[in-house]
mmCIF file of C-alpha atoms in Angstrom:
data_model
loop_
_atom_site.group_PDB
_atom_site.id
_atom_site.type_symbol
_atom_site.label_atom_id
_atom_site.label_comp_id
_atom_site.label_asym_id
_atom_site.label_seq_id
_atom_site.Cartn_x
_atom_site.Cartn_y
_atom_site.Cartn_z
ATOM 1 C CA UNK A 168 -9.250 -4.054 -9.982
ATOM 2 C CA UNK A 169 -5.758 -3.753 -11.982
ATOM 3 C CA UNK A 170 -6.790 -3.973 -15.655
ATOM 4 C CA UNK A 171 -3.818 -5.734 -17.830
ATOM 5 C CA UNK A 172 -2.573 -5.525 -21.074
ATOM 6 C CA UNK A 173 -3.145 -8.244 -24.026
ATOM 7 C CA UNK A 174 0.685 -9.294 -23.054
ATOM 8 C CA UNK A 175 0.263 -10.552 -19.761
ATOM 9 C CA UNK A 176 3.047 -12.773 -18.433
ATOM 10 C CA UNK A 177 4.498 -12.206 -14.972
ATOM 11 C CA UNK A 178 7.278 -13.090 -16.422
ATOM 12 C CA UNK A 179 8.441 -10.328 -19.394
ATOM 13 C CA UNK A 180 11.147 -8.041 -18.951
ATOM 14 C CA UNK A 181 9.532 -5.450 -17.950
ATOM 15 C CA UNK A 182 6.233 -4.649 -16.417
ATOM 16 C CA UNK A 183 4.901 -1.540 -15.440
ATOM 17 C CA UNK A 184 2.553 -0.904 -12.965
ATOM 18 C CA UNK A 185 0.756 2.436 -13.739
ATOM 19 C CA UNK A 186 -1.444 4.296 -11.217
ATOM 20 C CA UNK A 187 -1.790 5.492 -7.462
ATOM 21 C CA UNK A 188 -4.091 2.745 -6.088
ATOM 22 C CA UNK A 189 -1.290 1.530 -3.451
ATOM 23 C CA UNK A 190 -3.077 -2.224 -2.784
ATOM 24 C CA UNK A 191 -3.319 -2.913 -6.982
ATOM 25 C CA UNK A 192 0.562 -2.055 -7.533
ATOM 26 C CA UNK A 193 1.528 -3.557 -4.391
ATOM 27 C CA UNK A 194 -0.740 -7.009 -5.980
ATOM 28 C CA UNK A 195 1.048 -6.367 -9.545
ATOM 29 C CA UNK A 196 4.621 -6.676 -7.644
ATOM 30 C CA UNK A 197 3.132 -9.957 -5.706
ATOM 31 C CA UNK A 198 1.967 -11.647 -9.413
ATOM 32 C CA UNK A 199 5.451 -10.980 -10.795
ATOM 33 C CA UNK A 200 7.488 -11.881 -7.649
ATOM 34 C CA UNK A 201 5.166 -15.175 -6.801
ATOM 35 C CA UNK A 202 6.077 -16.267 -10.872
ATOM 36 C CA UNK A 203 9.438 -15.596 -10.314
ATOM 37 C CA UNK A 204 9.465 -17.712 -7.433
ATOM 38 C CA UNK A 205 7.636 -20.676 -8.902
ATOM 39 C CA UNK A 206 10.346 -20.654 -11.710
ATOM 40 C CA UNK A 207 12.829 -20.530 -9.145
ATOM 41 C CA UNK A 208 12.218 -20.677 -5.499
ATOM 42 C CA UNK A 209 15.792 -18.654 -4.990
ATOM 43 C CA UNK A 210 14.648 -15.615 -6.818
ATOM 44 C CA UNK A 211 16.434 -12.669 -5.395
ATOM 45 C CA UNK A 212 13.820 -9.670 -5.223
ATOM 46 C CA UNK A 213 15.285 -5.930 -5.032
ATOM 47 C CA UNK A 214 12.498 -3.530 -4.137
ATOM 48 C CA UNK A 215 14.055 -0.246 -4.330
ATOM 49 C CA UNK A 216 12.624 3.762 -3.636
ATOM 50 C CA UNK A 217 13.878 6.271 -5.922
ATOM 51 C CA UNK A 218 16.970 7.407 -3.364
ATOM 52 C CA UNK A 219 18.069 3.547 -3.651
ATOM 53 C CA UNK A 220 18.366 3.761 -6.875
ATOM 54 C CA UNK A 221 21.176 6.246 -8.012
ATOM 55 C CA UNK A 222 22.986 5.940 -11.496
ATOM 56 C CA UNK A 223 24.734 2.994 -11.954
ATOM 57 C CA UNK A 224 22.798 0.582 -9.466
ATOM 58 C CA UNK A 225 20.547 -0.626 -12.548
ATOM 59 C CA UNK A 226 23.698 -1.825 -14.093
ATOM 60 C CA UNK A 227 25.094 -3.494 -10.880
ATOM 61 C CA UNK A 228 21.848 -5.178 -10.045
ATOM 62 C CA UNK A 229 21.586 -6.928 -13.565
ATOM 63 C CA UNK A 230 24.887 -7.560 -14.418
ATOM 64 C CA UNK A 231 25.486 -11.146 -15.059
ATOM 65 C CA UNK A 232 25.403 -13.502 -11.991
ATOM 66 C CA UNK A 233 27.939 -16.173 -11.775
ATOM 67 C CA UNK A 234 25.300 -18.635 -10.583
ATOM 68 C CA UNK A 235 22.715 -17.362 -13.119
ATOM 69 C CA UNK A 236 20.364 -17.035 -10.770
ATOM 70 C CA UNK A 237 16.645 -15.321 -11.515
ATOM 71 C CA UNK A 238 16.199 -11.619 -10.072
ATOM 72 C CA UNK A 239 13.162 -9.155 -9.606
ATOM 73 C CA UNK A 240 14.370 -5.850 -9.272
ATOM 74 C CA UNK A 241 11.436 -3.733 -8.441
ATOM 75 C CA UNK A 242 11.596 0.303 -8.407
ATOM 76 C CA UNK A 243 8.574 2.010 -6.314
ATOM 77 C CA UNK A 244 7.906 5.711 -7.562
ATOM 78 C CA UNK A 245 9.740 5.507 -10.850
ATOM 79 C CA UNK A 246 8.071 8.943 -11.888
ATOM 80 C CA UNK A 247 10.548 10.208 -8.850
ATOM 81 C CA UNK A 248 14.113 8.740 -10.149
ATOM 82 C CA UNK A 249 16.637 11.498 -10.975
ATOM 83 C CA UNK A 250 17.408 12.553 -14.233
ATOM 84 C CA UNK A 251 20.526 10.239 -14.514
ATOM 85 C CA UNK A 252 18.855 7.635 -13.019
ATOM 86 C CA UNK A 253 16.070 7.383 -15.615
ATOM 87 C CA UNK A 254 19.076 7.173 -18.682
ATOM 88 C CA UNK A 255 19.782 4.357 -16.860
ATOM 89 C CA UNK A 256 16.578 3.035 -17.194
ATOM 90 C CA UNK A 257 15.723 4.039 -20.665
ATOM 91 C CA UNK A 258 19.374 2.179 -21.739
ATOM 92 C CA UNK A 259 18.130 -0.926 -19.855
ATOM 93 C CA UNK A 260 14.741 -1.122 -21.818
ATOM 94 C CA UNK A 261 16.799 -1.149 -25.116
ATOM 95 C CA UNK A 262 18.187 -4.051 -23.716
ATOM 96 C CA UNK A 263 16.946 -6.040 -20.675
ATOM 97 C CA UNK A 264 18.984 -9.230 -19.080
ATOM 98 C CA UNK A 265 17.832 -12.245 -18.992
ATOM 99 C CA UNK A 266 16.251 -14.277 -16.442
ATOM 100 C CA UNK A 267 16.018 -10.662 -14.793
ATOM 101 C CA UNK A 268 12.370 -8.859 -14.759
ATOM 102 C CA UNK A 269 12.505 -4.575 -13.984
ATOM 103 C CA UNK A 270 9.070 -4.011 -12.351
ATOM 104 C CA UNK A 271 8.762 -0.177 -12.801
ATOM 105 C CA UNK A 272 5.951 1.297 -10.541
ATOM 106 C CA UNK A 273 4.432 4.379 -11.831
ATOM 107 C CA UNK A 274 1.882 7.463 -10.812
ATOM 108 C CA UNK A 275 0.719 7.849 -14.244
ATOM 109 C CA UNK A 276 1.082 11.545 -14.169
ATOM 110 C CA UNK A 277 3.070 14.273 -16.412
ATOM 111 C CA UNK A 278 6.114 13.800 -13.766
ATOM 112 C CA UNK A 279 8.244 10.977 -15.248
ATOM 113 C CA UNK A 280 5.866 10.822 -18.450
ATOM 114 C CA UNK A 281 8.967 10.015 -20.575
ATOM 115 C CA UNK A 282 9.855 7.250 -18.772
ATOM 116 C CA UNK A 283 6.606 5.708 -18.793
ATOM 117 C CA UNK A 284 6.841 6.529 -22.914
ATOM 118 C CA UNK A 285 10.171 4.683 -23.197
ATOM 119 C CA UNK A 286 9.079 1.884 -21.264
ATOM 120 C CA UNK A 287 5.589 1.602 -22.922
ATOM 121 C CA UNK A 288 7.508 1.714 -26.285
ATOM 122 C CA UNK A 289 10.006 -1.145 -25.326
ATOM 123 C CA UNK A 290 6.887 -3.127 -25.326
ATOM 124 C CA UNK A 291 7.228 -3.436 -21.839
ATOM 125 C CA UNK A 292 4.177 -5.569 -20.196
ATOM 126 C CA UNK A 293 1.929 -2.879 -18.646
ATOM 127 C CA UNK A 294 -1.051 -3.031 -15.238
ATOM 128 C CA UNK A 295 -3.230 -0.519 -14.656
ATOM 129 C CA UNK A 296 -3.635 0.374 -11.116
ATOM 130 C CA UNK A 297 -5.817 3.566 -10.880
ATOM 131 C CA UNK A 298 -7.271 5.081 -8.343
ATOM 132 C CA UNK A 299 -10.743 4.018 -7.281
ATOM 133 C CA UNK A 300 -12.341 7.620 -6.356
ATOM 134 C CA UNK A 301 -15.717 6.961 -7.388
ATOM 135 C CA UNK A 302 -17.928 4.207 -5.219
ATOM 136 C CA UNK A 303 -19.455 2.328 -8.346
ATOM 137 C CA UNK A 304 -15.875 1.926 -8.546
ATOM 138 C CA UNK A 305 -15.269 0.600 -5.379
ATOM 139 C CA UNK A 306 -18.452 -1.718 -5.647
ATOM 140 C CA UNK A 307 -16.916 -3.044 -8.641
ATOM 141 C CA UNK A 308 -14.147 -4.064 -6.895
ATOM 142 C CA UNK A 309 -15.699 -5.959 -4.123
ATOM 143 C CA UNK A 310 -17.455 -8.007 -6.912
ATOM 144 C CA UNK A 311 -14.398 -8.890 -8.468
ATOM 145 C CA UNK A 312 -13.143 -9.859 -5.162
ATOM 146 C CA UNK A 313 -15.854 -12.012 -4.250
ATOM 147 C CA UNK A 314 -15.788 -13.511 -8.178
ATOM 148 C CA UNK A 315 -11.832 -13.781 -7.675
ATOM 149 C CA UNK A 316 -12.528 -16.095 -4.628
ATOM 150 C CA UNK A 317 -15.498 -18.392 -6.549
ATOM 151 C CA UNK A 318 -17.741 -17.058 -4.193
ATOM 152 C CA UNK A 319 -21.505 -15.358 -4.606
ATOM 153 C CA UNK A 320 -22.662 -12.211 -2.782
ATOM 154 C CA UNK A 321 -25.942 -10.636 -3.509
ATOM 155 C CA UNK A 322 -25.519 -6.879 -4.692
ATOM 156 C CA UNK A 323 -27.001 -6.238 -1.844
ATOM 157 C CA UNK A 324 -24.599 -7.260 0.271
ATOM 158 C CA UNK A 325 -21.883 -6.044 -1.837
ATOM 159 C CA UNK A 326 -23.287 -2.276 -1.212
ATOM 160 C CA UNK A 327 -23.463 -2.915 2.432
ATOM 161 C CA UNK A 328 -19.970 -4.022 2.356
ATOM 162 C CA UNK A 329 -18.598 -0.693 0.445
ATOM 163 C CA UNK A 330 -21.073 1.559 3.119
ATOM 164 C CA UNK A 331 -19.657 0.032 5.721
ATOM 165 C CA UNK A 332 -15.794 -0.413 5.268
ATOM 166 C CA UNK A 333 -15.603 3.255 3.400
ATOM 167 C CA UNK A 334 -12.715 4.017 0.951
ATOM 168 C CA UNK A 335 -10.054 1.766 2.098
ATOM 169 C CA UNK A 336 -9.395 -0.669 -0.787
ATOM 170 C CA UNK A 337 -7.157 -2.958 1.496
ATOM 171 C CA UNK A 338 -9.658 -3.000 3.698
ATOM 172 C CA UNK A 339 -12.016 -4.132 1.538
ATOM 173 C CA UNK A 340 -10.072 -6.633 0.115
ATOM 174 C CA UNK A 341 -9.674 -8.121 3.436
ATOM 175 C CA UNK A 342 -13.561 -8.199 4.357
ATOM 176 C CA UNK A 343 -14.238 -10.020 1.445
ATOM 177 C CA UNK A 344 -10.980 -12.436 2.006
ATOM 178 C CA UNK A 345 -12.994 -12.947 5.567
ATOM 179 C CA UNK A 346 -16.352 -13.328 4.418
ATOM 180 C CA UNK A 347 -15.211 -15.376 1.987
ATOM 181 C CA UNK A 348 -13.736 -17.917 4.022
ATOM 182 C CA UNK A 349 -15.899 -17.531 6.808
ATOM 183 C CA UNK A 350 -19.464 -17.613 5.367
ATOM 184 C CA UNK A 351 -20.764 -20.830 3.391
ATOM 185 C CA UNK A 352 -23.381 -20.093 0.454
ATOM 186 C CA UNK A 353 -24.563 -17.100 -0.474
ATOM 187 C CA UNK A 354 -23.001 -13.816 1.112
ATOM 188 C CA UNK A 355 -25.922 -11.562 1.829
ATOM 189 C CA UNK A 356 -26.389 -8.474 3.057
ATOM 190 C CA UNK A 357 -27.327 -9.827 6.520
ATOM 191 C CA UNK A 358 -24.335 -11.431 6.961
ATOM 192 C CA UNK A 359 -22.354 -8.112 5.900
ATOM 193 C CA UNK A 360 -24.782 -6.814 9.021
ATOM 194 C CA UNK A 361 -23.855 -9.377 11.235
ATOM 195 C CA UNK A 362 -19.922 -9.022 10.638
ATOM 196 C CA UNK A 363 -19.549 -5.332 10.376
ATOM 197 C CA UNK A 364 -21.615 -4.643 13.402
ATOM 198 C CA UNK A 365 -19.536 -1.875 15.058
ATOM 199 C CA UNK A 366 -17.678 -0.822 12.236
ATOM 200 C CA UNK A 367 -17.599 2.904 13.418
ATOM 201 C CA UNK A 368 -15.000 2.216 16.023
ATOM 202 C CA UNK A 369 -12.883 0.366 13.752
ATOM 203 C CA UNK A 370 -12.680 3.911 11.081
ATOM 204 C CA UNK A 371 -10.260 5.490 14.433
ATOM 205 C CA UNK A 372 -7.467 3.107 12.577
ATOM 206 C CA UNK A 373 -8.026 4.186 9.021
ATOM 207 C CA UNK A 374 -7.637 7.783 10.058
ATOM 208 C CA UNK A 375 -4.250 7.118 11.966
ATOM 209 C CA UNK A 376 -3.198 4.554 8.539
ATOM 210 C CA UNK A 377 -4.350 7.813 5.818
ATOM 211 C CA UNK A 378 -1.951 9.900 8.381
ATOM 212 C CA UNK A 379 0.314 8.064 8.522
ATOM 213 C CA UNK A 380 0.867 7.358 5.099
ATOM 214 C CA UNK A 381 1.047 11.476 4.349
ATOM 215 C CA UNK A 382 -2.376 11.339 3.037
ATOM 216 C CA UNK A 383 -3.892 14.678 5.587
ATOM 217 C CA UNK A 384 -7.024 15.032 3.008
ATOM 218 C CA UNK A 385 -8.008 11.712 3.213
ATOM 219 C CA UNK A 386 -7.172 11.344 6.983
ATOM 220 C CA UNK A 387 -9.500 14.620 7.310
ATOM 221 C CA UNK A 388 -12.320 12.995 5.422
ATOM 222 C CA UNK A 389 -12.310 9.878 7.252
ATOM 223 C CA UNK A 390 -11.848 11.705 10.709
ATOM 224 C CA UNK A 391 -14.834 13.500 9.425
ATOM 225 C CA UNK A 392 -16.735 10.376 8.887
ATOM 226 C CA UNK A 393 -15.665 9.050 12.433
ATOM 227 C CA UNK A 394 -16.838 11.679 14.197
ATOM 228 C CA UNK A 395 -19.886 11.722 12.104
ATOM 229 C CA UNK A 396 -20.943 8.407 13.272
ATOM 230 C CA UNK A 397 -19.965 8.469 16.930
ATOM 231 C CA UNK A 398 -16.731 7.341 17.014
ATOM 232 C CA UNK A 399 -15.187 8.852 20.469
ATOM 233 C CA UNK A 400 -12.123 11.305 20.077
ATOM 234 C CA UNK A 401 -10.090 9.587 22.161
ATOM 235 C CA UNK A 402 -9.665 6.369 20.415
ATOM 236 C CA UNK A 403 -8.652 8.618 17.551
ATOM 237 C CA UNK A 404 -5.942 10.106 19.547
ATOM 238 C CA UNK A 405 -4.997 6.701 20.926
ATOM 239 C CA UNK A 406 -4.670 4.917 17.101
ATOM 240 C CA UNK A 407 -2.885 7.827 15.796
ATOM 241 C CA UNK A 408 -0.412 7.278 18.611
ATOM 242 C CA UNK A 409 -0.089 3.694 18.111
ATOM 243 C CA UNK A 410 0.400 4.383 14.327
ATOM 244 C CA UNK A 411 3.629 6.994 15.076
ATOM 245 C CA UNK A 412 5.081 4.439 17.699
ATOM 246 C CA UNK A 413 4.633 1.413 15.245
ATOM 247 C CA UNK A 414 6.774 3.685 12.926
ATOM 248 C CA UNK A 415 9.816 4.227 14.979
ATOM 249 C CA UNK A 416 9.714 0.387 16.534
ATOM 250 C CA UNK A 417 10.244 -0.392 13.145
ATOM 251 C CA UNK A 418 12.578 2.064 11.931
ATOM 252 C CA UNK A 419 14.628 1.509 14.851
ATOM 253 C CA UNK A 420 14.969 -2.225 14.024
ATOM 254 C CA UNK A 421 18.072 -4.257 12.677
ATOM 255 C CA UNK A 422 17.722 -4.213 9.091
ATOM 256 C CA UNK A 423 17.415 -7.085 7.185
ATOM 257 C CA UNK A 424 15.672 -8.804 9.973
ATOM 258 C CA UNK A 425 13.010 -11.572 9.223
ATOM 259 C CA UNK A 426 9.303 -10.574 9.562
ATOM 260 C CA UNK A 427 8.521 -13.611 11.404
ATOM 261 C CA UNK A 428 11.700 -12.106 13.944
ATOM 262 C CA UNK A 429 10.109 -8.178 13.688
ATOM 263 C CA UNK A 430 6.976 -9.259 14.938
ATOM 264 C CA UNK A 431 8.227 -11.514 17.996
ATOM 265 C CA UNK A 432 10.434 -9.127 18.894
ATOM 266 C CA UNK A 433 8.132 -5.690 18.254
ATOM 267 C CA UNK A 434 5.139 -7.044 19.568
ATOM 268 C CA UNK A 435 3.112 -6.782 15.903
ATOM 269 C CA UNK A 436 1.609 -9.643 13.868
ATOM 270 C CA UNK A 437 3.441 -10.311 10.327
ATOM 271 C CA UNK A 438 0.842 -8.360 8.369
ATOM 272 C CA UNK A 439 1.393 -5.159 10.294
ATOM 273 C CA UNK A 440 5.327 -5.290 10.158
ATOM 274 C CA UNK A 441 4.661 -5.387 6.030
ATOM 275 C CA UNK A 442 2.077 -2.662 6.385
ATOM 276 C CA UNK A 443 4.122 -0.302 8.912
ATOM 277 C CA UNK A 444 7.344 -0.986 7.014
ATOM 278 C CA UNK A 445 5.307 0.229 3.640
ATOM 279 C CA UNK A 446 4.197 3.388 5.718
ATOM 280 C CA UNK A 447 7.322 4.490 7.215
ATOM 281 C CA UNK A 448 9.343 5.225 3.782
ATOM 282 C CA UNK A 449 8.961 8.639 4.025
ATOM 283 C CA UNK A 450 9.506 9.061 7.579
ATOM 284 C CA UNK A 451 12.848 10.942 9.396
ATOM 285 C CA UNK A 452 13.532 10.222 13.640
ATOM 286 C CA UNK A 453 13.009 13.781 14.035
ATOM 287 C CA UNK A 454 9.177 13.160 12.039
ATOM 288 C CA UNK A 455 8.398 10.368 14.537
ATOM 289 C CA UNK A 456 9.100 13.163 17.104
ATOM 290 C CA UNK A 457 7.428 15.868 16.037
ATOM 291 C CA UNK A 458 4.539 13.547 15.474
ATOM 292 C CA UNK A 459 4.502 12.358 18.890
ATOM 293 C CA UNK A 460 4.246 15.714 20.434
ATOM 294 C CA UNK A 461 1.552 16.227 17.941
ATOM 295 C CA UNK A 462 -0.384 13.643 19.041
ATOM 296 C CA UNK A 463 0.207 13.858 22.682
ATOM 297 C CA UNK A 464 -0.960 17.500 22.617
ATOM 298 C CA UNK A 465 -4.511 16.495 20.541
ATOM 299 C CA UNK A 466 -4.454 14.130 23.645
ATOM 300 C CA UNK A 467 -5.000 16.718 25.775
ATOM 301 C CA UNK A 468 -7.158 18.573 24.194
ATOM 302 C CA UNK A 469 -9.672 15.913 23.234
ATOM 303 C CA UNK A 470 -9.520 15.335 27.381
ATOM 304 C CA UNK A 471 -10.847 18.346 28.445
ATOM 305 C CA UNK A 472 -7.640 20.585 28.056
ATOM 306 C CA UNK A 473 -8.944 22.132 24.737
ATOM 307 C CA UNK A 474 -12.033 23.522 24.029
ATOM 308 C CA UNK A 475 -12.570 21.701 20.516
ATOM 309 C CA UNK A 476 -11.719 18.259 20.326
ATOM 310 C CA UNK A 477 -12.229 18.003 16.230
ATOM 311 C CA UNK A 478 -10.156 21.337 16.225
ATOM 312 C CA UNK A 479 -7.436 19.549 18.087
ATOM 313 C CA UNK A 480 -7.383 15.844 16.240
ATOM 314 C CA UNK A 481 -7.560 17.992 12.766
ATOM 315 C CA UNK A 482 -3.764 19.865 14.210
ATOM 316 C CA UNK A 483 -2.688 16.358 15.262
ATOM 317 C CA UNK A 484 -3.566 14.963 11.602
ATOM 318 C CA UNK A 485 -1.789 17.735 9.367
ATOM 319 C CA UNK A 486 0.918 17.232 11.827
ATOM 320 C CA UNK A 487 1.598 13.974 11.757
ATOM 321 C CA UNK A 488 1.023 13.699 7.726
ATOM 322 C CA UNK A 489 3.863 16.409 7.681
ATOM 323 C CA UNK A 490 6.176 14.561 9.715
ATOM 324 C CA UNK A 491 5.419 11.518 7.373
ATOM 325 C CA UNK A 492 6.962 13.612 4.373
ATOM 326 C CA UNK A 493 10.393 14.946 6.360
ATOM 327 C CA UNK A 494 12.798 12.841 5.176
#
């Protein structure tokens, strides 16, 4: 769970979200943009990658507005911004506008350290959003969840829960959200049993989401894991390729369309347009094709036209993570 500073309103300056848990600084972006919004409902929200940001937007996007109206302006990967970009910053923090909050999201690492310094130093509101390696951590987490939602699960059920939905911390959020509303009383571990029945197949998505996202050693391990526990190559091979065709739906939409008007028109619910659109930031046309190919070949190979099917979804995997790194 995102540990917080003593200074904890949404609504400072500044807050920086330090770490490489994706679902915890995607959650510290929601708590500042939901405050913002209950302030005032016509809060204009910026969310920005490093390339967006190039010297002098900072300035343009907090300048005064002649209707005074309140802004987020929220900057994903600050550790990345150029070195012109992050005097920007640093002459912001001196001074931040009002009715304006910066939301600067952070690795944590030596890259962009001085940044973080400056920012931490401006007394800038700070959430911790590390990542949850270990799986006392994890456990942890899906107490806090079920806490979070005034609900009681025995630790029993709890472990069950982690064994069962593996490393994927949005995942795991969202079984306890579902248990949670589903379940009256106590959440125990046969309930957990009940709802997870099956889980196995389900793991064929969180390889094709790890790839997807550029993240080959953790789409290895969990392809690992699949296998492991039966999971049939073929519906690897089939999510993957749903994954790289969700990504170029998307990035061949109109920008600036509605979700509500993505998902109609693409086919895809409102939560996936949100999660595909977070996946495909790194992602080029010539990626999505490259990717396909990939995919389409591990195909094959998983249906008789190669003589290892692991051998053949591991190719597909690197592949596709590469492609998700070539723009």
């Amino acid at each position: 769970m995102a540990r917080k500073t003593a200074h904890d309103d949404p609504l400072a300056p500044v807050t920086i979200a330090v770490g490489q848990e994706d679902l915890l600084l995607d959650r510290a972006v929601q708590q500042v943009v939901a405050a913002a919004r209950a302030a005032d409902a016509d809060t204009d929200v910026r969310d920005l990658t490093p390339d967006q940001l190039q010297p002098g937007t900072l300035a343009e996007l907090t300048s005064p507005s002649l209707f005074a109206e309140r802004k987020v302006v929220v900057v994903r990967a600050a550790q990345d911004l150029s070195a012109d970009t992050i005097k920007d910053v640093k002459a912001y923090l001196g001074s931040p506008a009002e009715e304006i909050t910066l939301v600067l999201l952070h690795a944590g690492g030596a890259k962009g350290k001085g940044l973080l310094d400056a920012a931490r130093k401006a007394g800038a509101r700070e959430v911790a959003c590390p990542k949850m390696t270990k799986p006392a951590d994890r456990l942890a987490f899906v107490r806090s969840e079920f806490r979070t939602a005034g609900r009681s699960a025995t630790p029993e059920a709890c472990q069950s829960l982690v064994d069962a939905i593996g490393s994927d911390l949005r995942e795991l959020a969202s079984a306890c959200s579902q248990l949670a509303a589903d379940v009256e009383g106590t959440i125990d571990e046969a309930v957990v049993g009940r709802y997870y029945t099956g889980r196995a197949e389900a793991s064929s998505f969180t390889v094709a989401d790890r790839a997807v996202e550029g993240r080959a050693a953790e789409a290895l391990e969990a392809l690992r894991w699949s296998l492991a526990t039966g999971v049939a190559p073929v519906m690897i091979t089939s999510a993957l390729a749903q994954g790289v065709r969700a990504i170029g739906k998307l990035a061949s939409a109109p920008r600036g369309a509605r979700p509500g008007d993505l998902a109609r028109d693409l086919g895809m619910p409102p939560w996936k347009i949100d999660r595909v659109r977070q996946q495909m930031r790194g992602w080029s046309a010539d990626g999505v094709a490259t990717a396909l190919r990939a995919v389409a070949a591990a195909d094959a190979g998983v249906k008789g036209g190669g003589d290892d099917p692991a051998y053949a979804l591991e190719k597909a995997i690197v592949a596709v993570a590469r492609a998700a790194r070539s723009r």
